[in-house]
Coordinates of C-alpha atoms (C1' of nucleotides) in Angstrom, one line a residue:
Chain A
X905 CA 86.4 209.2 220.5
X906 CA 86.0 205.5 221.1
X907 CA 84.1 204.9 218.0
X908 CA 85.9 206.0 214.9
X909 CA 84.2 205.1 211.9
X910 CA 84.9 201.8 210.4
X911 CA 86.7 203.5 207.0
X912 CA 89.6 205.8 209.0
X913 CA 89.7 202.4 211.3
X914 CA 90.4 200.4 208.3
X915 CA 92.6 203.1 206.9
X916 CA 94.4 203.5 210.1
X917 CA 95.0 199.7 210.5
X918 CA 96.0 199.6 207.1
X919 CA 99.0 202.4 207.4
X920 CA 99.8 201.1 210.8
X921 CA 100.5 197.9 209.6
X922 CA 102.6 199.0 206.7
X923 CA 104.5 201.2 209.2
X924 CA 104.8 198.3 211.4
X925 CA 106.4 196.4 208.6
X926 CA 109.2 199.0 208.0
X927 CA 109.8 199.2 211.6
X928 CA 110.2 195.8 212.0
X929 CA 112.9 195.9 209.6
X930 CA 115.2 197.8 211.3
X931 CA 115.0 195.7 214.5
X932 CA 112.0 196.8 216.1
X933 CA 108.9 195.0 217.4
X934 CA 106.1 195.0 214.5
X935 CA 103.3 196.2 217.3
X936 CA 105.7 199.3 218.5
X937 CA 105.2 200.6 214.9
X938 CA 101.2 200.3 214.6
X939 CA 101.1 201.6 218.0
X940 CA 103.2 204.8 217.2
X941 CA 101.2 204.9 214.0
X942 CA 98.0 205.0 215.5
X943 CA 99.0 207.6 217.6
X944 CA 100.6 209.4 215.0
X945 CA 97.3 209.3 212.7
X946 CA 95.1 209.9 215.9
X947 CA 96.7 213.2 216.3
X948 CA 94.8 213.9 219.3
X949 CA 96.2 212.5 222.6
X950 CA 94.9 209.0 223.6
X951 CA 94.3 207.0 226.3
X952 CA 95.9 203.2 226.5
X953 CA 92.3 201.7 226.1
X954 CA 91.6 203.1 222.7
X955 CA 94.7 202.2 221.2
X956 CA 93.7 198.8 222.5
X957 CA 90.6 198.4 221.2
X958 CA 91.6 199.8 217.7
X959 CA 94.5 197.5 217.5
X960 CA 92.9 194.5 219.3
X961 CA 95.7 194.4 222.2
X962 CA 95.5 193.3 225.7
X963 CA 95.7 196.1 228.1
X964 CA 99.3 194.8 229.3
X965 CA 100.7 194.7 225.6
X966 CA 99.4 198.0 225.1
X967 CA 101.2 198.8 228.6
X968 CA 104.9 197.3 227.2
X969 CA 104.6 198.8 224.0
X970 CA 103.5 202.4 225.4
X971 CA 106.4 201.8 228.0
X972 CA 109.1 201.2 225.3
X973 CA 107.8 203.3 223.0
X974 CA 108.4 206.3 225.7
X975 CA 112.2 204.8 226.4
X976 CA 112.7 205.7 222.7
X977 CA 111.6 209.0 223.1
X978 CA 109.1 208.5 219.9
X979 CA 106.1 208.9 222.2
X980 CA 104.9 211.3 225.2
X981 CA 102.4 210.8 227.7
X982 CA 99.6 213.6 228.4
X983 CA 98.5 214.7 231.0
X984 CA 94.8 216.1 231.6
X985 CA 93.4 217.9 234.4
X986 CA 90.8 216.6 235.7
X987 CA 91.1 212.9 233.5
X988 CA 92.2 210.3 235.8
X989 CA 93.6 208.1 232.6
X990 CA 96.8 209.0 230.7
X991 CA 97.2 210.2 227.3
X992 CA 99.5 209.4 224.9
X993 CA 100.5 211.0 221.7
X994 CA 103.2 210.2 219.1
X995 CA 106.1 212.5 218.6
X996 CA 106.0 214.4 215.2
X997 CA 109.1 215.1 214.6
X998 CA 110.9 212.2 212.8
X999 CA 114.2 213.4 212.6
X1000 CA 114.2 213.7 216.4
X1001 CA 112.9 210.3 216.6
X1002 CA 115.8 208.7 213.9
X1003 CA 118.3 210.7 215.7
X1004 CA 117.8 209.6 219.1
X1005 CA 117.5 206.1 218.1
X1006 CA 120.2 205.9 215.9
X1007 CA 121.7 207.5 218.6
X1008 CA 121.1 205.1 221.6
X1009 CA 121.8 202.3 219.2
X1010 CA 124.8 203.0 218.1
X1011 CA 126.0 203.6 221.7
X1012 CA 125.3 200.2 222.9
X1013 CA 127.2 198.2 220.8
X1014 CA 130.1 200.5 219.6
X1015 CA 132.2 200.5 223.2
X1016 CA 131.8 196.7 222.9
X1017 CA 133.0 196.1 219.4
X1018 CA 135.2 197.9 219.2
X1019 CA 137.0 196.7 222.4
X1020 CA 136.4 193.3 221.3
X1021 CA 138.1 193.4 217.8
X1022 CA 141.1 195.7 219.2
X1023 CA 141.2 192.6 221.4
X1024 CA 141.8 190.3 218.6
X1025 CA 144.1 192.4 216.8
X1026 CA 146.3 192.6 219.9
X1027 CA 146.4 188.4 220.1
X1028 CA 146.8 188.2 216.3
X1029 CA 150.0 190.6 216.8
X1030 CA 151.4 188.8 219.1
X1031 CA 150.8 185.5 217.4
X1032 CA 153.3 183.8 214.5
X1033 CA 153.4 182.7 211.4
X1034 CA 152.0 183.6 207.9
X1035 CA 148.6 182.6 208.9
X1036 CA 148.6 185.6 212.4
X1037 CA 149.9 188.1 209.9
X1038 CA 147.3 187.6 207.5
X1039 CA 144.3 187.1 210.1
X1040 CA 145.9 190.6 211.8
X1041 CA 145.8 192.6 208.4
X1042 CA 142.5 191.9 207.8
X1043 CA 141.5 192.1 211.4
X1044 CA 142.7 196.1 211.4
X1045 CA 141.0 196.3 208.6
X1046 CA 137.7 195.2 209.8
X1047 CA 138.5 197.7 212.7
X1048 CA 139.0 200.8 210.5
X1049 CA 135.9 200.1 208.4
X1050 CA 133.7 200.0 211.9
X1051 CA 135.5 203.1 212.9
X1052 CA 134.7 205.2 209.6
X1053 CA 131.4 203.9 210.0
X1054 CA 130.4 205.0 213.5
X1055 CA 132.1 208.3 212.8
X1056 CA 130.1 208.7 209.5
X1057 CA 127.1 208.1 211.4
X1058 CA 127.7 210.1 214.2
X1059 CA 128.6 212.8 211.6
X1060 CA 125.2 212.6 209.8
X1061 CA 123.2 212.9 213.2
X1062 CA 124.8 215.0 214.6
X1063 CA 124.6 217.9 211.3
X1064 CA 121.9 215.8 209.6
X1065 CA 124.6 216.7 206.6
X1066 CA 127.2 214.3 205.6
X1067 CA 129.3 213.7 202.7
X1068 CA 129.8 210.3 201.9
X1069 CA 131.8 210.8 199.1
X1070 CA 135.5 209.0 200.3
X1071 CA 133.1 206.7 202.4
X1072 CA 133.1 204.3 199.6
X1073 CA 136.9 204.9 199.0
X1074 CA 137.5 204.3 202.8
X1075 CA 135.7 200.9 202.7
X1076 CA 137.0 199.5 199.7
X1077 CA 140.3 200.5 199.2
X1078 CA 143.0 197.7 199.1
X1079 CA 144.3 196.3 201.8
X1080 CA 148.1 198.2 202.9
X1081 CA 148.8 198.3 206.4
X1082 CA 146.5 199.9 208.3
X1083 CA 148.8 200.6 211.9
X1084 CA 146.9 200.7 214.7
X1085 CA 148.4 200.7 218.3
X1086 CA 150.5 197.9 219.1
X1087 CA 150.2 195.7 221.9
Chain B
X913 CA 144.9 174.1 207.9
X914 CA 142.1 172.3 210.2
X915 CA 144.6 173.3 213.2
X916 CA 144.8 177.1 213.6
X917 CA 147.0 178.0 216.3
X918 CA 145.0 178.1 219.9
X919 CA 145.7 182.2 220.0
X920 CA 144.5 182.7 216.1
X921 CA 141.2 180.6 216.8
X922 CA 140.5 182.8 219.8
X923 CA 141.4 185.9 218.1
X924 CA 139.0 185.3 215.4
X925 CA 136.3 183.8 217.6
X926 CA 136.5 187.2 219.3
X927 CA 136.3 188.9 215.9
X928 CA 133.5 186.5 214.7
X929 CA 131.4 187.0 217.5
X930 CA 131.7 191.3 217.9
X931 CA 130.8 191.0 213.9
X932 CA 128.2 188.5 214.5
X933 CA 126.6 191.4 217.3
X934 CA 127.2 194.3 214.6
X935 CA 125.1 192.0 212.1
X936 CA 122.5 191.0 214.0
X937 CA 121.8 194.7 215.1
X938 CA 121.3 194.9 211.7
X939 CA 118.6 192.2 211.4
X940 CA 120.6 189.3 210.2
X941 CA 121.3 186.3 211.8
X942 CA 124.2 186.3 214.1
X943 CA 125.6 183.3 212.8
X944 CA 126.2 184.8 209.4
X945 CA 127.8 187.5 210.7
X946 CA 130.4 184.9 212.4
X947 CA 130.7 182.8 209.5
X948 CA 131.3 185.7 207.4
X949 CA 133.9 187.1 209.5
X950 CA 136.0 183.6 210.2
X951 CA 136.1 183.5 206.4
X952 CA 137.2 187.2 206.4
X953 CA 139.8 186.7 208.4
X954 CA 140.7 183.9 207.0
X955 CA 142.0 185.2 203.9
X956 CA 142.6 182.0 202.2
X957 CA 139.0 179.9 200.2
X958 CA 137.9 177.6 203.5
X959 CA 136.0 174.7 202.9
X960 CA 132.6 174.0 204.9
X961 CA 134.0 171.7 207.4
X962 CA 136.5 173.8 208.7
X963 CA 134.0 176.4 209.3
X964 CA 131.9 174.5 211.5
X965 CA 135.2 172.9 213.1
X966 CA 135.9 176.4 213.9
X967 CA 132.7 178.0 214.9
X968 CA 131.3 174.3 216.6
X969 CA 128.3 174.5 214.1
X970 CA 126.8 171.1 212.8
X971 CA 127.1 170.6 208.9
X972 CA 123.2 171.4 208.6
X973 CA 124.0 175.2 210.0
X974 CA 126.8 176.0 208.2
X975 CA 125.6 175.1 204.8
X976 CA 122.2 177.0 205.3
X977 CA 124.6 179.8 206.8
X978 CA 126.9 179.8 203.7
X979 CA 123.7 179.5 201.0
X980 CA 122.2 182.6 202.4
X981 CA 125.6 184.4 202.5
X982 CA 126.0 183.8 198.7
X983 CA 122.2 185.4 198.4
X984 CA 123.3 188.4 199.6
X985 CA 126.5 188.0 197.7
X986 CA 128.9 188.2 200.4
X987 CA 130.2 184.9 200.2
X988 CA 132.0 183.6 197.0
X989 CA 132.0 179.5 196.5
X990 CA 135.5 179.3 194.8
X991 CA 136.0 175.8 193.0
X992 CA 139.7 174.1 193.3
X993 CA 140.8 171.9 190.7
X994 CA 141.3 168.5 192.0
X995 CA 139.7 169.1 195.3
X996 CA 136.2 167.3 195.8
X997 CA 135.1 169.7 198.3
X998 CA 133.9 173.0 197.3
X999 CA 136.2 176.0 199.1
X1000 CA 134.4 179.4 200.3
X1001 CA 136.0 183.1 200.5
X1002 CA 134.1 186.2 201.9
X1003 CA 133.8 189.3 199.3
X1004 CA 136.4 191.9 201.0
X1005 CA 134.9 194.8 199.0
X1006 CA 132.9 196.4 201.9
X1007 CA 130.9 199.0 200.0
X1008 CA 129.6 196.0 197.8
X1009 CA 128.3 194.3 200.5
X1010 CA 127.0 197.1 201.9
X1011 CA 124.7 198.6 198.7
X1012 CA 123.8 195.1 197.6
X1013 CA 122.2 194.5 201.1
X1014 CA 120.4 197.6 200.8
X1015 CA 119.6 197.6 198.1
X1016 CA 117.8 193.9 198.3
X1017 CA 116.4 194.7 201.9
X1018 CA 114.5 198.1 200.7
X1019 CA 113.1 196.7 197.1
X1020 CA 111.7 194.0 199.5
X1021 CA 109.6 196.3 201.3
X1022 CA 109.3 200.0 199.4
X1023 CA 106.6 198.7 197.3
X1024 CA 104.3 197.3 199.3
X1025 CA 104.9 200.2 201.9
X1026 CA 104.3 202.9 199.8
X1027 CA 101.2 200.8 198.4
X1028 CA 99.6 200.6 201.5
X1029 CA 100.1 203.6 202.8
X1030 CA 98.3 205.5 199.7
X1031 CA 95.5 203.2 199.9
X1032 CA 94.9 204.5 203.6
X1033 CA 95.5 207.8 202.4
X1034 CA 92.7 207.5 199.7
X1035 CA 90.4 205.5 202.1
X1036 CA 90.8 208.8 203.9
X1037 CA 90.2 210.9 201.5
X1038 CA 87.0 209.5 200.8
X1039 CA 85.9 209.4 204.6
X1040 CA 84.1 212.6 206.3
X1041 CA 84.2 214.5 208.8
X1042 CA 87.1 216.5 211.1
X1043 CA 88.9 213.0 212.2
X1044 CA 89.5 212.6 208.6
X1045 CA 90.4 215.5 207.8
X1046 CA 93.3 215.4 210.4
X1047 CA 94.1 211.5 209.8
X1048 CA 94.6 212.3 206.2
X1049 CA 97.4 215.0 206.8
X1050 CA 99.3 213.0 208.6
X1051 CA 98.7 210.0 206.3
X1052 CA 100.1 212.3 203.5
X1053 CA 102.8 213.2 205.8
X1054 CA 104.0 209.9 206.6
X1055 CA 104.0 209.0 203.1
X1056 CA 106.0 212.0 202.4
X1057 CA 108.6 211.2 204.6
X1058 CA 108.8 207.6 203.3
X1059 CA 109.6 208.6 200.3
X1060 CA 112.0 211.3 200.9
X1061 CA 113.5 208.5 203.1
X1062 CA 113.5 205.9 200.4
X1063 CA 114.8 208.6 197.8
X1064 CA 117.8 209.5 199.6
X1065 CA 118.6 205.9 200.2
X1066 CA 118.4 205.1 197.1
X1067 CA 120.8 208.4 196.4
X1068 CA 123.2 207.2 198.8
X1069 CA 123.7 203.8 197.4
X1070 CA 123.7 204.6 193.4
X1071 CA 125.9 207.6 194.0
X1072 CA 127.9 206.8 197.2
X1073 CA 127.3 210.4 198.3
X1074 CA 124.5 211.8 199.2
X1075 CA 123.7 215.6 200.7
X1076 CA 121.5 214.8 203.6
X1077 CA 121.0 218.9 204.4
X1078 CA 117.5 218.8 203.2
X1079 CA 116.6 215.7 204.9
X1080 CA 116.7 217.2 208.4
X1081 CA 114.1 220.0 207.3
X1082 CA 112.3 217.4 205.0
X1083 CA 111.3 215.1 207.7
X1084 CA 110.7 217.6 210.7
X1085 CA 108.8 220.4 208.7
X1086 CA 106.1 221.9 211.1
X1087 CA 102.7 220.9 210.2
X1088 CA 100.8 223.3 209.0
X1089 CA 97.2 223.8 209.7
X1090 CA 96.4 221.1 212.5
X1091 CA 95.7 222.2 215.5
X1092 CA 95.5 220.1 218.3
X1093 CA 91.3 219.8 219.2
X1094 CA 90.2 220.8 222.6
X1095 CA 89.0 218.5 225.4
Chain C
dT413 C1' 89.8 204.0 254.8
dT414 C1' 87.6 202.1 251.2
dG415 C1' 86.4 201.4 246.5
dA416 C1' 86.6 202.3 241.7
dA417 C1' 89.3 203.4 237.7
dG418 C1' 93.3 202.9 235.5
dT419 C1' 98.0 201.1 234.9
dT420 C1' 101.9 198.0 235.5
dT421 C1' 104.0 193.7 236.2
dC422 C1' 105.0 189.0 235.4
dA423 C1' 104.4 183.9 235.1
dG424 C1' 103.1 181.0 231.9
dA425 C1' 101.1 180.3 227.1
dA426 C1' 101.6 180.8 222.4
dC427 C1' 104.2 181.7 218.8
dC428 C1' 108.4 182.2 215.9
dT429 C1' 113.1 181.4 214.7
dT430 C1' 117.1 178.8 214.4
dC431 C1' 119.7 174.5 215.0
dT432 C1' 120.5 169.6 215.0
dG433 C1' 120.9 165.1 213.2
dA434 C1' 119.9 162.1 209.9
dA435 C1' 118.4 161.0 205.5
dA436 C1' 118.5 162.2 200.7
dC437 C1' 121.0 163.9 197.3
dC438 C1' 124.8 165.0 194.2
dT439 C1' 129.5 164.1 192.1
dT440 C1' 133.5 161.7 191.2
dG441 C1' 136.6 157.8 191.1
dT442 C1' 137.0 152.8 190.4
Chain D
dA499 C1' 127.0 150.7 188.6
dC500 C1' 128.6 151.3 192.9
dA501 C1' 130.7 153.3 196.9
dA502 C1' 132.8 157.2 199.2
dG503 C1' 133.1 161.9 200.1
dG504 C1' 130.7 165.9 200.5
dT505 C1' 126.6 168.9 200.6
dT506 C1' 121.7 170.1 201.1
dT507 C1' 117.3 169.5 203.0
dC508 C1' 114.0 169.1 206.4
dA509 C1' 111.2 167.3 210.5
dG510 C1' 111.4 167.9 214.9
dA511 C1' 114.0 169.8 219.1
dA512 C1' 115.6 173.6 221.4
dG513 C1' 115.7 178.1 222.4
dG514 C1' 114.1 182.8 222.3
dT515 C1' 110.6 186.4 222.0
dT516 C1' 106.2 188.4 222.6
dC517 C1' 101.5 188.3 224.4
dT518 C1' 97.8 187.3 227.6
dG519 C1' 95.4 187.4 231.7
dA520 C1' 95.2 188.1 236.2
dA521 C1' 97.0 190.0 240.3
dA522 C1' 99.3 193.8 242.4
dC523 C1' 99.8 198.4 242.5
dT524 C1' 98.6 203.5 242.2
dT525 C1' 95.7 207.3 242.4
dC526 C1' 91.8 209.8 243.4
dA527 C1' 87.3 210.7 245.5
dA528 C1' 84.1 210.1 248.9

DNA sequence: TTGAAGTTTCAGAACCTTCTGAAACCTTGT
DNA sequence: ACAAGGTTTCAGAAGGTTCTGAAACTTCAA
């Protein structure tokens, strides 16, 4: 178990390092992807040391990275009777895993934005001149295309079916007056 | 025009800066997200100065914020007879900005992704034994669901619609024929 | 209770990214 | 050809993020 051979090493490294790349891309931290990958190629449930040695991290990296990987959900710890380590293993299911972090994602910033542009669409109404009337279309205008957005988001988790056929309409369509609540 | 009323400047600082969050959740720079959205809001072709007036950027940021808005083609440079200084205005058309983004970020990496990921695969193909075996399932499965993932992207941006039914069952299909090894 | 095995935490180191400020580089008017 | 206005570039500074290594902590067995 602690010795694979050097060619499913090498492969392993290889695909963990392209996954690690992806993941990286959509905001993550390059090592939580090898990890998960590892894991996920492993298929058998692993202790922290392993995953250490095959990806050449300190035991307290290994530590973080298990740690978060877990707060995402993408990765469950093992136990075994009568093994005093843990185990890990990577969750299979990637729609689960896409879900729940689009999920948790979303949640964290949508409250804030939101609040923050309805915010500067309320100054902008109450403001004068050509310039405030202007700045306050375009303002509601940012607001309604975050708004379709979250909800077509939302949408495809939550059915893992969406149509996003009047999406592009929504997002594109000239500018009229898009009313939302006064001040 | 270099003195926006007190109220507008904080209305679009607010804007700038719940954009700049949305963008750099996104894996851009928050800055461009801000400079993006001042011009945005804006309405009117702003020249580089007032940008950084605005946002309290030095001249260096704002022009490498502005060059790498025009390479993702969000940012137009808009030429005014008479007028030394070049003028910038932000593309309004949401769904442009959208698929080009995309549609850049995933050519970046699909290739090289999908490249690496088959050479593990083969590597594992070639290797021996039951480790192999199981490594090289969920090699191909990985793969699978990279491409599915990449395909429907790819769908979603070409066509603006896109039928994620399939996806769901796509990405989370049981494994079949790998049972977890004993102790 | 003590010690061994394993895990977590965290201060500081190493690394990476972004910004500043100044110089170099256009472009245009004289 | 030169100077002025404007923009771009880039070395180094500043700031932020991630990792290491060691200490603290936990758990289990004797």
């Amino acid at each position: 178990m602690t010795s694979p051979s050097p060619d499913i090493l090498r492969a392993e490294l290889l695909a963990a390092d392209a996954i690690g790349d992806i993941i990286e891309h959509w905001g993550f931290r390059k090592v939580l992807g090898r990890v998960w990958t590892v894991l996920f190629l492993g298929a058998t449930p692993t202790p922290a040391a392993d995953i250490g040695e095959r990806l050449q991290m300190s035991a307290g990296a290994v530590s973080m990275a298990l740690t978060e990987l877990q707060r995402w959900g993408v990765v469950r710890r093992v136990w075994r009777p009568g093994e005093r380590r843990e185990f890990f293993e990577a969750e299979t299911d990637f729609w689960k895993m896409i879900s729940k972090v689009f999920d948790e994602r979303e949640r964290l910033l949508a409250g804030s934005v939101r609040q923050r542009l309805e915010e500067a669409a309320a100054i902008l109404g109450r403001a004068r001149g050509a310039e405030a009337v202007v700045a306050l279309d375009r303002a509601n205008r940012l607001l309604a295309f975050v708004l379709v957005a979250q909800t077509a988001l939302d949408g495809f988790i939550k059915s893992r079916r969406v149509d996003f056929t009047r999406f592009g309409d929504l997002v594109s369509f000239p500018l009229r007056s898009v009313q939302r609540r006064k001040a």
